[in-house]
PDB file of C-alpha atoms in Angstrom:
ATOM      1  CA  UNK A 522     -10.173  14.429 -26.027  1.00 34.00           C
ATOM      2  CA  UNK A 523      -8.293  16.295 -23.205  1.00 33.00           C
ATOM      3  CA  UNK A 524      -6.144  14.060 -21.093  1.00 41.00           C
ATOM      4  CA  UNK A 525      -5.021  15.132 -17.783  1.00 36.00           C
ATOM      5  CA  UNK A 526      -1.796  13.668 -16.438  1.00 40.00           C
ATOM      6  CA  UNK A 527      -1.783  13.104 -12.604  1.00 40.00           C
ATOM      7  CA  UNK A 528       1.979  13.419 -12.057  1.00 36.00           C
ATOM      8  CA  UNK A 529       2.804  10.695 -14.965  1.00 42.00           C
ATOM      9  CA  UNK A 530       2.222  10.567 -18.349  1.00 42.00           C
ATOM     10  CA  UNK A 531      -1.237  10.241 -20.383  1.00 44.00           C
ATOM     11  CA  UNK A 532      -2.216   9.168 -22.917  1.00 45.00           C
ATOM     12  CA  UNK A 533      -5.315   9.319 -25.324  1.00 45.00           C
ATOM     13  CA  UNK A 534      -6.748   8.159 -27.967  1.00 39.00           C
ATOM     14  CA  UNK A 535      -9.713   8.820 -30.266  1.00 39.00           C
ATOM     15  CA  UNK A 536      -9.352   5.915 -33.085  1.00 39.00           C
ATOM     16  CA  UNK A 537     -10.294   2.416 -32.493  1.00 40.00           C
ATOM     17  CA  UNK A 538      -6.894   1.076 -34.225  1.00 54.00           C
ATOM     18  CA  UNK A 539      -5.815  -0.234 -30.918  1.00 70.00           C
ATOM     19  CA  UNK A 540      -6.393  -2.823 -28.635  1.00 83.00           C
ATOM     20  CA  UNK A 541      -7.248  -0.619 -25.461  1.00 84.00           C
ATOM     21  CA  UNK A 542     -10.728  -1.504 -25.477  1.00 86.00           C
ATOM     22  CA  UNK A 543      -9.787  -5.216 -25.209  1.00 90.00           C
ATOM     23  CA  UNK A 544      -7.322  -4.956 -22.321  1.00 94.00           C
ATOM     24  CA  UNK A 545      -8.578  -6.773 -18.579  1.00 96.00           C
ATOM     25  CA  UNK A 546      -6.486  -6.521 -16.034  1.00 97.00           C
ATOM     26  CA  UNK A 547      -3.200  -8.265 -15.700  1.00 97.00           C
ATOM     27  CA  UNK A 548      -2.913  -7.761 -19.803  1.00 96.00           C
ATOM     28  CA  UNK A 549       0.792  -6.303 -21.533  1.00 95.00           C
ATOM     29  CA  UNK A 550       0.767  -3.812 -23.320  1.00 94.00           C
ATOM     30  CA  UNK A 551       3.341  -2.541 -25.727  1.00 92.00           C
ATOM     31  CA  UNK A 552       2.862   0.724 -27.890  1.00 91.00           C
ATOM     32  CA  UNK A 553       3.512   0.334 -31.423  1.00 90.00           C
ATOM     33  CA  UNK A 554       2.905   4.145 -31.799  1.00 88.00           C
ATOM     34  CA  UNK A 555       4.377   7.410 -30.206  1.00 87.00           C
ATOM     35  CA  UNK A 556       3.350   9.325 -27.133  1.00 83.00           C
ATOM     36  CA  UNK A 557       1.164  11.844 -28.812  1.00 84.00           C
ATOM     37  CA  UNK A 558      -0.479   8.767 -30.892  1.00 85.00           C
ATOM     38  CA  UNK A 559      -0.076   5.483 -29.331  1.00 87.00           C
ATOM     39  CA  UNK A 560      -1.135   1.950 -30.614  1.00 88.00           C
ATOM     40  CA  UNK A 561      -1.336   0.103 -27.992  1.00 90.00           C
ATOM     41  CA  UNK A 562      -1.446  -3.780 -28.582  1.00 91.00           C
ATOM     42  CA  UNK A 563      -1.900  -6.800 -26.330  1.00 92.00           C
ATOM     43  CA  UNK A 564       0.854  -9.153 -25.753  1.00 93.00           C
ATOM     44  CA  UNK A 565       2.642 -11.735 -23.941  1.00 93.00           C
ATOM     45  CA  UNK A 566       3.724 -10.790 -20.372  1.00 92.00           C
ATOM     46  CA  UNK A 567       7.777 -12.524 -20.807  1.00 88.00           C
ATOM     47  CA  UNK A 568       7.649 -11.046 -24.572  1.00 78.00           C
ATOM     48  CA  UNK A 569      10.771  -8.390 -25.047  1.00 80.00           C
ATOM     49  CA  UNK A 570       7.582  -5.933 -26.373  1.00 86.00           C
ATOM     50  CA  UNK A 571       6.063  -5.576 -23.363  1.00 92.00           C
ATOM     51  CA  UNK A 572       5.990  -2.176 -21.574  1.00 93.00           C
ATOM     52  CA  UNK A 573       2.863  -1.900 -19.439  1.00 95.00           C
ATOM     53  CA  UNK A 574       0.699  -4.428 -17.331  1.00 96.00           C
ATOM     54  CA  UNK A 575      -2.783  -3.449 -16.905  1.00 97.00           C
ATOM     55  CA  UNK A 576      -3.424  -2.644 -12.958  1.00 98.00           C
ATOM     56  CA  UNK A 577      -7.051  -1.504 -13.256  1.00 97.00           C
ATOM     57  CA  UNK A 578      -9.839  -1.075 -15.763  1.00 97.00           C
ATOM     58  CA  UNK A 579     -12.537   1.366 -15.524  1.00 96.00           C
ATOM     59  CA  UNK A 580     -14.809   1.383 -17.939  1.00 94.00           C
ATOM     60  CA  UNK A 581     -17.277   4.006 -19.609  1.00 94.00           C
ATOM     61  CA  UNK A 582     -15.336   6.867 -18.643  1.00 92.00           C
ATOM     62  CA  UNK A 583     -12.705   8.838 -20.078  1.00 90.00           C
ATOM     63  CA  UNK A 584     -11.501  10.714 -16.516  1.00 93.00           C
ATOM     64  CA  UNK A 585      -8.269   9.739 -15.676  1.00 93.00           C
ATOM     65  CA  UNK A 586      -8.787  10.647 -12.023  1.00 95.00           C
ATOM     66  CA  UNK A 587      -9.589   6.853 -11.748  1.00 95.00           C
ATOM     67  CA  UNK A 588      -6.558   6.198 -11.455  1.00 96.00           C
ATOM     68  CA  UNK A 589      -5.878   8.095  -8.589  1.00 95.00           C
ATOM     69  CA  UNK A 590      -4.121   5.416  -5.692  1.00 95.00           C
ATOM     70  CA  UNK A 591      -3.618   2.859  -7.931  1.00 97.00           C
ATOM     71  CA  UNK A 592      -0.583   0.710  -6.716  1.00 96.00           C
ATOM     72  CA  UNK A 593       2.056   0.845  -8.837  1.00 95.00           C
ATOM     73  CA  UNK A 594       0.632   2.973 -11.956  1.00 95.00           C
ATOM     74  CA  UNK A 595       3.098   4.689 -13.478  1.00 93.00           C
ATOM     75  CA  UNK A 596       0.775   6.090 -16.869  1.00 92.00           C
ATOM     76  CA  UNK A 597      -2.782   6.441 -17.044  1.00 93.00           C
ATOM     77  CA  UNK A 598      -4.590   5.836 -20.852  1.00 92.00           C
ATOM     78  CA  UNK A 599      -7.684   6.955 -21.896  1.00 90.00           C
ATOM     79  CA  UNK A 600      -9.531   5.296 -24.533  1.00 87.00           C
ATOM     80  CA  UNK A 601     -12.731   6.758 -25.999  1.00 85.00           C
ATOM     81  CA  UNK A 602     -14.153   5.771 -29.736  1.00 83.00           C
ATOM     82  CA  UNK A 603     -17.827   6.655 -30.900  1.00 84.00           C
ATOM     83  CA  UNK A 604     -19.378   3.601 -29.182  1.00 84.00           C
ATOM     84  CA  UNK A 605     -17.044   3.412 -25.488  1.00 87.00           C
ATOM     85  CA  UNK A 606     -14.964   4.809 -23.600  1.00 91.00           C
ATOM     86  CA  UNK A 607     -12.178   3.349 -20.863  1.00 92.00           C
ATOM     87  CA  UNK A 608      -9.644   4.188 -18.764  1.00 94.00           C
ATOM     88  CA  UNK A 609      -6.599   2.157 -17.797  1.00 95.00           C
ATOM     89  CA  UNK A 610      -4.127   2.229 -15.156  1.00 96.00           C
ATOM     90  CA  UNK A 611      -0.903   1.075 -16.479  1.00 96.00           C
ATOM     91  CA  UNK A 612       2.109  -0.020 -14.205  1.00 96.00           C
ATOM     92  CA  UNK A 613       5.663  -1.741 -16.221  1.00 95.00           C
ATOM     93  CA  UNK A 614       5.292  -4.987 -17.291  1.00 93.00           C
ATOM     94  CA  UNK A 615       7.777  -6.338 -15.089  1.00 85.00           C
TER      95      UNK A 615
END
């Protein structure tokens, strides 16, 4: 997968280790991984983990162009296993 930055960082993923797929808007994220192979995984909003808040969701597509005018996003991440694919707008947590 081929992720295109838009002026801030992306990143991708082709495993379904993390917990991208489950993320709906207003959800932390913290990356247990690195930039080149994140891990991202839900958690509480006032937890010391948390880097990212989920600003938008947009499902079955891996384009990170969705994110384009988001409020606030600082990193796009695109998701894609065999079976979906999603793209989310990430501002910081706080």
């Amino acid at each position: 997968m081929l992720a295109i930055g838009l002026g801030v960082l992306a990143l991708a993923v082709w495993a379904s280790r993390d917990q991208a797929n489950l993320a709906k808007v207003g959800n932390c994220l913290t990356n247990k991984g690195t930039a080149a192979s994140p891990d991202l995984v839900i958690v509480d909003c006032e937890a010391t983990p948390a880097e990212f808040r989920v600003l938008k969701v947009v499902p079955d597509t891996s384009a990170t162009s969705a994110c384009n005018g988001v409020a606030g996003m600082k990193q796009v991440y695109a998701y894609q296993s065999k079976a979906k694919q999603v793209v989310l707008c990430l501002g910081p947590a706080k």
